Coordinates of C-alpha atoms and ligand atoms in Angstrom, one line a residue:
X1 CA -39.3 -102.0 63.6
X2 CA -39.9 -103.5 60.3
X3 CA -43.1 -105.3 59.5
X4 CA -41.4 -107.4 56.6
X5 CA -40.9 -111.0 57.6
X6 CA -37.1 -111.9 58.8
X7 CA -36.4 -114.1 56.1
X8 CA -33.5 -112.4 54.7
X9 CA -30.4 -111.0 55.9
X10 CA -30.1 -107.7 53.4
X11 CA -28.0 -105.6 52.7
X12 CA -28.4 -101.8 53.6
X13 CA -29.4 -100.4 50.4
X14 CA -32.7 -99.7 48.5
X15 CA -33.2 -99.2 45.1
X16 CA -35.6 -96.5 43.3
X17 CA -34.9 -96.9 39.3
X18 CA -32.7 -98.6 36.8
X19 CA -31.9 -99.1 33.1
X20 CA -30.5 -101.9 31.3
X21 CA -27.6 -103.0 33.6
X22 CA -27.7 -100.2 36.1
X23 CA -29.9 -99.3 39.3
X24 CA -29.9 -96.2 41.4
X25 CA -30.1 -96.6 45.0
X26 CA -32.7 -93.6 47.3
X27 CA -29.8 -91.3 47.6
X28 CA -29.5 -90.9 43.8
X29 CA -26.1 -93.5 44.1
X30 CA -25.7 -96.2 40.5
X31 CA -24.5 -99.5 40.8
X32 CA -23.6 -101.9 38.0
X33 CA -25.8 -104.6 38.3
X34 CA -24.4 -108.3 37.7
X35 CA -27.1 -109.9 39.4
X36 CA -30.1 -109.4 38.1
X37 CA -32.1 -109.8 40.6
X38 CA -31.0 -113.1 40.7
X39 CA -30.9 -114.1 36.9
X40 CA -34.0 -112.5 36.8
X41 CA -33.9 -109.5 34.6
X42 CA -33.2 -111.0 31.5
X43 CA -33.6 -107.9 29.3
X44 CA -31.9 -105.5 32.3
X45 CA -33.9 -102.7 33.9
X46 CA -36.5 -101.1 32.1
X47 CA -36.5 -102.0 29.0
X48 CA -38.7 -99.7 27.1
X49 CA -40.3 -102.2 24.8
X50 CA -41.5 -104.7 27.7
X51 CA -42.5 -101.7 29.2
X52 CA -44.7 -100.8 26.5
X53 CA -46.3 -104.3 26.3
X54 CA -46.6 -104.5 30.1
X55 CA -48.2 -100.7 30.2
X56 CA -50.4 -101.8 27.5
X57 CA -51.4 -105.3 28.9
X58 CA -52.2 -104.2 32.6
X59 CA -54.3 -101.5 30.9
X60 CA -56.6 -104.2 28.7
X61 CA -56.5 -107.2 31.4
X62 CA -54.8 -108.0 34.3
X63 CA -56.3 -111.7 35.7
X64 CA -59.5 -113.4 34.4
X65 CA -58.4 -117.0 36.5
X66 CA -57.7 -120.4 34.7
X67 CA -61.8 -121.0 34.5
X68 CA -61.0 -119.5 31.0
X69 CA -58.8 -119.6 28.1
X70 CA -55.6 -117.1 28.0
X71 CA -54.8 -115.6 25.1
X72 CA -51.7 -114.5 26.1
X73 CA -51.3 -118.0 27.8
X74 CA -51.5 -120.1 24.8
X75 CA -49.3 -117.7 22.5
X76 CA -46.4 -118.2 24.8
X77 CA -47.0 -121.6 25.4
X78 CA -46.3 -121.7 21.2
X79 CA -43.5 -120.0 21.6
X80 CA -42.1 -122.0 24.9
X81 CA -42.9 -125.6 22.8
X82 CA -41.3 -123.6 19.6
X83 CA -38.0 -122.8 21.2
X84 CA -37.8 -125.9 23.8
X85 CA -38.7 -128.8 21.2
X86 CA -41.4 -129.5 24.2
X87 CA -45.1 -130.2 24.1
X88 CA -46.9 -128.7 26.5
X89 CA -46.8 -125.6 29.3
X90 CA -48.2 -125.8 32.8
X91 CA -47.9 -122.3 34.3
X92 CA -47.3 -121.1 37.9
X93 CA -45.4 -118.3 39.7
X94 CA -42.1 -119.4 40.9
X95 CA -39.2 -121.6 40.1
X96 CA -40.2 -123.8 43.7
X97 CA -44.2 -124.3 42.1
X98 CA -42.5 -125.1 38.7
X99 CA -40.7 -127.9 40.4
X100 CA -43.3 -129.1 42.6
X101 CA -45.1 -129.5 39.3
X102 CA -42.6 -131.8 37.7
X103 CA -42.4 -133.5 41.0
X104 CA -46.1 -134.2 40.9
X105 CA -45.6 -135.0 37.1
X106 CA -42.9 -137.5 37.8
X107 CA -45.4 -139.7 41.1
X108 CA -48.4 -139.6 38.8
X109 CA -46.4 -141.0 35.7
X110 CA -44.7 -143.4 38.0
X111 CA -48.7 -144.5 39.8
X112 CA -50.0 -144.8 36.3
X113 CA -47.0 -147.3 35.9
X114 CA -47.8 -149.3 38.6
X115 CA -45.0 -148.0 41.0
X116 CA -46.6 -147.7 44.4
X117 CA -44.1 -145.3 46.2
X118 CA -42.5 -143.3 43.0
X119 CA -39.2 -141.9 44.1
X120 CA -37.0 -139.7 42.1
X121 CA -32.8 -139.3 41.7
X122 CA -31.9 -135.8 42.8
X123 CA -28.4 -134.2 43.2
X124 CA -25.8 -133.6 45.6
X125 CA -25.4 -129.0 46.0
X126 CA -28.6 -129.3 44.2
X127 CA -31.5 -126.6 45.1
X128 CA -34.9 -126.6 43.7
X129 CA -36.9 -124.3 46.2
X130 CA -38.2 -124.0 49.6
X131 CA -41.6 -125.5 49.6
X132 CA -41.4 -129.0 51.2
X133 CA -41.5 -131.0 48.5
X134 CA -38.3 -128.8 47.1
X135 CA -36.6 -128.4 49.8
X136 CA -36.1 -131.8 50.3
X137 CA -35.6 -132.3 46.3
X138 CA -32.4 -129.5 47.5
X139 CA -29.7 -131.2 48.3
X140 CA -28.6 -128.6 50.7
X141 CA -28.8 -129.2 55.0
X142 CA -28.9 -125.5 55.7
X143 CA -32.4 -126.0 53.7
X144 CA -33.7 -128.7 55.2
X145 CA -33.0 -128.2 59.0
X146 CA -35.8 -127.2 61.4
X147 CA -38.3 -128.6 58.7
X148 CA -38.1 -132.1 58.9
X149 CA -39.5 -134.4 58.3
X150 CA -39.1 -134.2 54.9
X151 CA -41.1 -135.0 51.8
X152 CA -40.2 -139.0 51.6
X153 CA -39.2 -139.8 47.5
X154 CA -36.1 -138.7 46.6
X155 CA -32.6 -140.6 46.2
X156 CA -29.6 -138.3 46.4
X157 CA -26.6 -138.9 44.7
X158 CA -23.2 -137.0 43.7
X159 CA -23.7 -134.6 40.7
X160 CA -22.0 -135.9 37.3
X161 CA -21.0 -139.1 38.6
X162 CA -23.5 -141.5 36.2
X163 CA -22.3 -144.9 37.7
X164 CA -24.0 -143.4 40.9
X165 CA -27.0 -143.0 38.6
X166 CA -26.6 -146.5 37.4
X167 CA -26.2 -148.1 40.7
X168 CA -29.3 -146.7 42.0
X169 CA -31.3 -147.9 38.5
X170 CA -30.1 -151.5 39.0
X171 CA -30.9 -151.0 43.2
X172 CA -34.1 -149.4 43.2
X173 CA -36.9 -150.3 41.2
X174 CA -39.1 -146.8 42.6
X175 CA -37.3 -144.7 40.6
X176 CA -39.6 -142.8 38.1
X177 CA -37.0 -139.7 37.0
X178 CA -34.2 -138.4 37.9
X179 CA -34.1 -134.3 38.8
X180 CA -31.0 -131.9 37.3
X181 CA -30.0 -128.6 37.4
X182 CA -27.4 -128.4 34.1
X183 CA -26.0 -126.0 35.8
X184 CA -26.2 -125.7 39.6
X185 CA -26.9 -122.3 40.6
X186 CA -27.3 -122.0 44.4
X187 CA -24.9 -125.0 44.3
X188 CA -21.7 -122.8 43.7
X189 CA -21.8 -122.6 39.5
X190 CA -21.1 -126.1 39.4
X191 CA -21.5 -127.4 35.0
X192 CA -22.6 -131.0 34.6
X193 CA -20.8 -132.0 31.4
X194 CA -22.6 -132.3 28.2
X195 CA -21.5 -135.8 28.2
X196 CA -23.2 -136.4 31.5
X197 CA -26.6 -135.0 30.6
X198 CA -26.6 -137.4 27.2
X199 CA -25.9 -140.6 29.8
X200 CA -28.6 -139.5 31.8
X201 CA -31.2 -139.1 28.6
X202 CA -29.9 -142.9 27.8
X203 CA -30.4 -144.4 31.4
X204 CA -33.7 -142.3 31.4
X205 CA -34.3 -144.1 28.5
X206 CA -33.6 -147.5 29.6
X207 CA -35.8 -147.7 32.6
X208 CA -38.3 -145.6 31.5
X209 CA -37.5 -142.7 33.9
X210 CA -38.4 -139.2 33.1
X211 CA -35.4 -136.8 32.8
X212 CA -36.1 -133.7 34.5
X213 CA -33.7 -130.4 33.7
X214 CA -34.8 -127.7 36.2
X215 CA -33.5 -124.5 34.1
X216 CA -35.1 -122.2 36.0
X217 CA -31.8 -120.5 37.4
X218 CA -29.8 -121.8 34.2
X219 CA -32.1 -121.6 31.5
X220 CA -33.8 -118.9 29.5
X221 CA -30.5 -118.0 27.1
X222 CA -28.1 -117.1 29.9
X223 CA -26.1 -120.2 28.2
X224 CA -25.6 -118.7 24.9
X225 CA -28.8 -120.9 23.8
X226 CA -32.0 -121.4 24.9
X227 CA -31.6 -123.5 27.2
X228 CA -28.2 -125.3 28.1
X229 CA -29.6 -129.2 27.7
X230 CA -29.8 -128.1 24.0
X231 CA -25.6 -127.6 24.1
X232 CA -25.6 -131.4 24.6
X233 CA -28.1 -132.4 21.8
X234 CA -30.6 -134.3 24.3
X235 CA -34.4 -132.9 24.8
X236 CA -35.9 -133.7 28.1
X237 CA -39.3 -135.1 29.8
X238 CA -39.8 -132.4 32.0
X239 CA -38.1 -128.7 32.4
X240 CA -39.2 -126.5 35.3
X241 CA -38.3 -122.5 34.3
X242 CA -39.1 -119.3 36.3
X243 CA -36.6 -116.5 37.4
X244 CA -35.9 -115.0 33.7
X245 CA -38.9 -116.0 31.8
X246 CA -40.8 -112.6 32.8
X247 CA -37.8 -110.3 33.1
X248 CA -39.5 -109.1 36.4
X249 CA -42.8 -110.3 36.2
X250 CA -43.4 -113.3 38.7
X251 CA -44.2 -116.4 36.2
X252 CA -43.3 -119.8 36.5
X253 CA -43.3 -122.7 33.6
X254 CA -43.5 -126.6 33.9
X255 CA -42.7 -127.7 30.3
X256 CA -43.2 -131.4 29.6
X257 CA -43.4 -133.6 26.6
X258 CA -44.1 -137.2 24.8
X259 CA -46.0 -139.3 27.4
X260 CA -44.8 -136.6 30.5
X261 CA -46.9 -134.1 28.4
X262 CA -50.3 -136.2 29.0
X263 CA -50.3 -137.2 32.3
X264 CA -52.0 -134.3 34.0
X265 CA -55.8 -134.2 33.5
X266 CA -58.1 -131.6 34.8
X267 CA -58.7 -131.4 38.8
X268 CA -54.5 -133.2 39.1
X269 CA -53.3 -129.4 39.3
X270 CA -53.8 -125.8 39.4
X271 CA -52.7 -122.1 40.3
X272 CA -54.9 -119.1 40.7
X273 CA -52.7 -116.3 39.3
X274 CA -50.6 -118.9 37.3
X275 CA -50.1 -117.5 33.5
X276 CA -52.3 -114.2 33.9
X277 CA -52.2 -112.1 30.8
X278 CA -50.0 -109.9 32.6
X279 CA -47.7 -112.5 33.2
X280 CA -47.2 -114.0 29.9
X281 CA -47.6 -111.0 27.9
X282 CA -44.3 -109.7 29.7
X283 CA -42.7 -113.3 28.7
X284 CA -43.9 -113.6 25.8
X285 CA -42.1 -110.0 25.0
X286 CA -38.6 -110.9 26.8
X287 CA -38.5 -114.1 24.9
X288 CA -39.5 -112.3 21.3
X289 CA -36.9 -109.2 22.2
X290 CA -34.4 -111.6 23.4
X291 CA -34.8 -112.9 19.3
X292 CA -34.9 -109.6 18.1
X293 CA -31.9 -108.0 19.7
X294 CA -29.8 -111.6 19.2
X295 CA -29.4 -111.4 23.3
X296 CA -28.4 -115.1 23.1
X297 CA -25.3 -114.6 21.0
X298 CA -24.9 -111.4 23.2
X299 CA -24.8 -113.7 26.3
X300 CA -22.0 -116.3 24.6
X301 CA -20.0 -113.1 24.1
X302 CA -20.3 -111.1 26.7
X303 CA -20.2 -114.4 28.8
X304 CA -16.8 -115.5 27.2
X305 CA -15.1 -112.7 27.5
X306 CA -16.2 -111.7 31.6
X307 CA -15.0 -115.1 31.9
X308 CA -11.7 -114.8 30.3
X309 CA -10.8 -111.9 31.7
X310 CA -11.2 -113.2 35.1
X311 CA -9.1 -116.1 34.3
X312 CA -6.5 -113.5 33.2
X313 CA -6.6 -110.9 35.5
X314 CA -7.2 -113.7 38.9
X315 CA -4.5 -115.8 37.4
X316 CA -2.1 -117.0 40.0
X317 CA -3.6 -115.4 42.7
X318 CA -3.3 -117.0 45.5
X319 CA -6.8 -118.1 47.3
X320 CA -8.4 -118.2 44.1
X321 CA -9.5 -121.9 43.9
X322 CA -11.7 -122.0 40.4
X323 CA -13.5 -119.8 38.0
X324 CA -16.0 -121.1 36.5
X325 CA -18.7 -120.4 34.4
X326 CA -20.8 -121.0 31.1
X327 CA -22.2 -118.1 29.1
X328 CA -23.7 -115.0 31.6
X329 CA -23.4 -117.6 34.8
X330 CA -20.2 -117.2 36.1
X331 CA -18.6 -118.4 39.7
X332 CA -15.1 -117.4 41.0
X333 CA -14.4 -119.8 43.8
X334 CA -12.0 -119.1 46.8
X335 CA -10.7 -120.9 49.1
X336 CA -12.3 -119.2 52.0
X337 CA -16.1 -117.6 53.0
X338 CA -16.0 -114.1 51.3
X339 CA -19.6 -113.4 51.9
X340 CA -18.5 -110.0 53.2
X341 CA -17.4 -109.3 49.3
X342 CA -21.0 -108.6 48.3
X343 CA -21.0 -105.2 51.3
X344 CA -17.6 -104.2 49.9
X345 CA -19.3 -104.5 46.4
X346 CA -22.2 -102.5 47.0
X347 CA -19.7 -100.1 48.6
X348 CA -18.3 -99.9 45.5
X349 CA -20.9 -99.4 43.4
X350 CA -21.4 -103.3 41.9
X351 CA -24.1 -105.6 42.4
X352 CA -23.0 -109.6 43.0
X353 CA -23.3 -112.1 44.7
X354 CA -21.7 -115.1 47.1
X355 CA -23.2 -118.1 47.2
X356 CA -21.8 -121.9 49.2
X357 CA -19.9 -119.0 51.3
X358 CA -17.1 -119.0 49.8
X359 CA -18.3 -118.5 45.8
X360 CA -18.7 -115.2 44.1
X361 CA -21.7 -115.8 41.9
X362 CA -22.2 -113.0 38.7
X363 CA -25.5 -113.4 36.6
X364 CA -25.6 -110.3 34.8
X365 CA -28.7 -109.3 32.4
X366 CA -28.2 -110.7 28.9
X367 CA -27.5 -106.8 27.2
X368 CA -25.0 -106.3 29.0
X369 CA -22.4 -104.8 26.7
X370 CA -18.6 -105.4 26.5
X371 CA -17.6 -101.7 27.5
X372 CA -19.9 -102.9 31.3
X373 CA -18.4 -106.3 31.1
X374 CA -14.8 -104.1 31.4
X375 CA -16.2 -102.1 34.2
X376 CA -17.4 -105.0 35.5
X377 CA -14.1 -106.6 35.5
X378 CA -12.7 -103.8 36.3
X379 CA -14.3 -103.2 39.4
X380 CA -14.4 -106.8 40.7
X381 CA -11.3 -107.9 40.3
X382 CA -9.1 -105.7 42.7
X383 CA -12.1 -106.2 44.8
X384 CA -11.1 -109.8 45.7
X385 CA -7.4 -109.3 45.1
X386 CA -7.1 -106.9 48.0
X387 CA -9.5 -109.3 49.7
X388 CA -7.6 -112.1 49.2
X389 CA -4.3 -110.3 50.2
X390 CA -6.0 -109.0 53.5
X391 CA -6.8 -112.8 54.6
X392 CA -4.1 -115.1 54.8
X393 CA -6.0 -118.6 55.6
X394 CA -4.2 -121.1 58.0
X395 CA -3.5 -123.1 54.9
X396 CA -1.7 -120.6 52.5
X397 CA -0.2 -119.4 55.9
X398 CA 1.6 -122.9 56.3
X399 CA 2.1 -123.1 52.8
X400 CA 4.3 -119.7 52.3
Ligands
PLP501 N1 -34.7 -124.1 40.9 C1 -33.5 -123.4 40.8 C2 -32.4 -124.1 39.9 C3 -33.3 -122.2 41.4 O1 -32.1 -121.6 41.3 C4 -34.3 -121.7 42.2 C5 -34.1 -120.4 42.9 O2 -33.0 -120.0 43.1 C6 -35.5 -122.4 42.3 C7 -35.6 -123.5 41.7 C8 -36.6 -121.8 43.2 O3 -37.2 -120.7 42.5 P1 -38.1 -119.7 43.3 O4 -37.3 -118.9 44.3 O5 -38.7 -118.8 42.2 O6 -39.2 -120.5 44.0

């Protein structure tokens, strides 16, 4: 009997080594890895030069606790506000903590305005963590259920619809931001349109809301840029990150700026291990390499073409409902649950992914190269032609 927690159903499979976009499971087995640990490893599997800097950094300091300044802490925070166009860094350990930050961010902004019970506008499909607060930011039942009742605060509405935005604005005078992932991750790959995220910056602007773009799945030059609000000319109040910020190395982010920038003052919030020198000297160094080895134009390439060549190669095959995708975050929707896709994977020697049941979700590292995006492809694809051949549903059934 395992002595692990029963939190996740996994897959039957353990990994020893890897190296840029490949892993090797304990029977000496590779896989192509198009996951990344779930947009995690920014800079692939064992880099060598963040694991120089981490080697190095775990040998000088480890954890001195925020009782002190960082070094390493305030060097990336330059380098976060350099590349963001944001102010400040609050640093944690997860992409949940980096939203419960904002979320705090958001009611003290809104008590300092005189707002007694601060609400904020969150999305339909959305999903910002599993701590309370998040989960009931996550616009996801399967989240919530068994832990109600839920943190009180938050308005849903249907992602990219802004007159359900406006409605709420000229309904509900609690609301103190609204929270957006640009693109939804859990949610099934789903792309708010560039157009949407500048209305929301405006009606932010109107009513004095905060606008709040958790990037922590989306974020971190999987895009093509930094981050994807800057592909729609807008700069936000708030911008949770995690996942890919450490290539491996648990660190969270709560960027904020203008007026959301100075509303935390000492004794409002805290984290023990949050920003160790550890921690940001490893993002500091996936952020600089990403720079030095031009991984974001990598990912708009690389991203591009994987997505192309799916929309080629799953053209007109039946049970394929929508591919889409921005940069190195790429969903192929079907028209039926293929969860069982990510065992036949594996089997195969391919790392992915199925999220919403029935979306096949690829997040590969950002150097991947264009000869693995063709094995990628090249693996994947028959893998959910013969799937989809296999399965007639009821409804292409009736249909043919
Ligand atoms: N926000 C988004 C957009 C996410 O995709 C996730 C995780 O998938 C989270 C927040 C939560 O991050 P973590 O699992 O690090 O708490």
């Amino acid at each position: 009997m395992s002595h692990v927690m029963n939190t996740y159903s996994r897959l039957p499979v353990s990994f020893t080594h890897g190296e840029g976009v490949w892993v090797w499971d304990d029977a000496g087995r590779r896989y192509l890895d198009a996951l990344a640990g779930i947009a995690v490893n920014t800079l692939g599997h064992a880099h060598p030069k963040l694991v120089r800097v981490v080697a190095e950094q775990a040998g000088r300091l480890i954890h001195v606790s925020n009782l002190y300044r960082i070094a390493e802490q305030e060097k990336l925070a330059d380098k976060l506000a350099s590349i963001s166009g944001m102010d400040n860094v609050f640093f944690c350990n997860s992409g949940c903590e980096a939203n419960e930050a904002a979320i705090k961010i958001a009611r003290l902004h809104g008590h300092n305005k005189g707002v007694e019970a601060p609400a904020i506008v969150v999305m339909d499909k959305a999903f910002h963590g599993r701590t309370l607060a998040t989960l009931s930011a996550t616009g996801n039942r399967k989240v919530q259920k068994g832990f109600e009742p839920l943190v009180p605060g938050f308005v849903r509405v249907p992602f990219n619809d802004i007159e359900a935005v406006r409605k709420v604005a000229a309904a509900n005078r609690n609301i103190v931001a609204v929270l957006v992932e640009p693109i939804q991750g859990e949610g099934g790959i789903n792309i708010s349109s560039l157009q949407y995220l500048r209305e929301l910056r405006e009606v932010c602007d109107r009513h004095g809301w905060l606008l709040m773009v958790d990037e922590v799945q989306c974020g971190l030059g999987r895009s093509g840029r930094w981050f994807v609000y800057q592909h729609a000319g807008v700069l936000p109040d708030v911008m949770p990150l995690a996942k890919g910020l450490g290539s491996g190395l648990p660190i969270g982010a709560c960027l904020a700026r203008g007026a959301a920038a100075q509303v935390f003052e000492p004794g409002n919030h805290g984290s023990t291990f949050g920003g160790n020198p550890l921690a940001c000297a490893a993002a500091l160094a996936t952020l600089n390499i990403v720079e030095e080895e031009g991984l974001l134009e990598n990912a708009a390439r690389m991203g591009a073409l994987l997505l192309s060549g799916l929309r080629e190669q799953l053209a007109g095959v039946t049970g394929v409902a929508e591919i889409r995708g921005h940069g190195l975050m790429i969903g192929v929707e079907l028209d039926r649950p293929c969860g069982v896709l990510a065992t036949r994977a594996l089997e195969r020697g391919l790392l992915i992914n199925v999220t919403m049941d029935n979306v096949v979700r690829l997040l590969p590292a950002l150097v991947i190269s264009e000869a693995e995006v063709r094995q990628l492809l090249s693996g994947l694809v028959p893998l959910i032609r013969d799937f989809l051949a296999e399965q007639p549903t009821a409804a292409s059934a009736a249909r043919a």
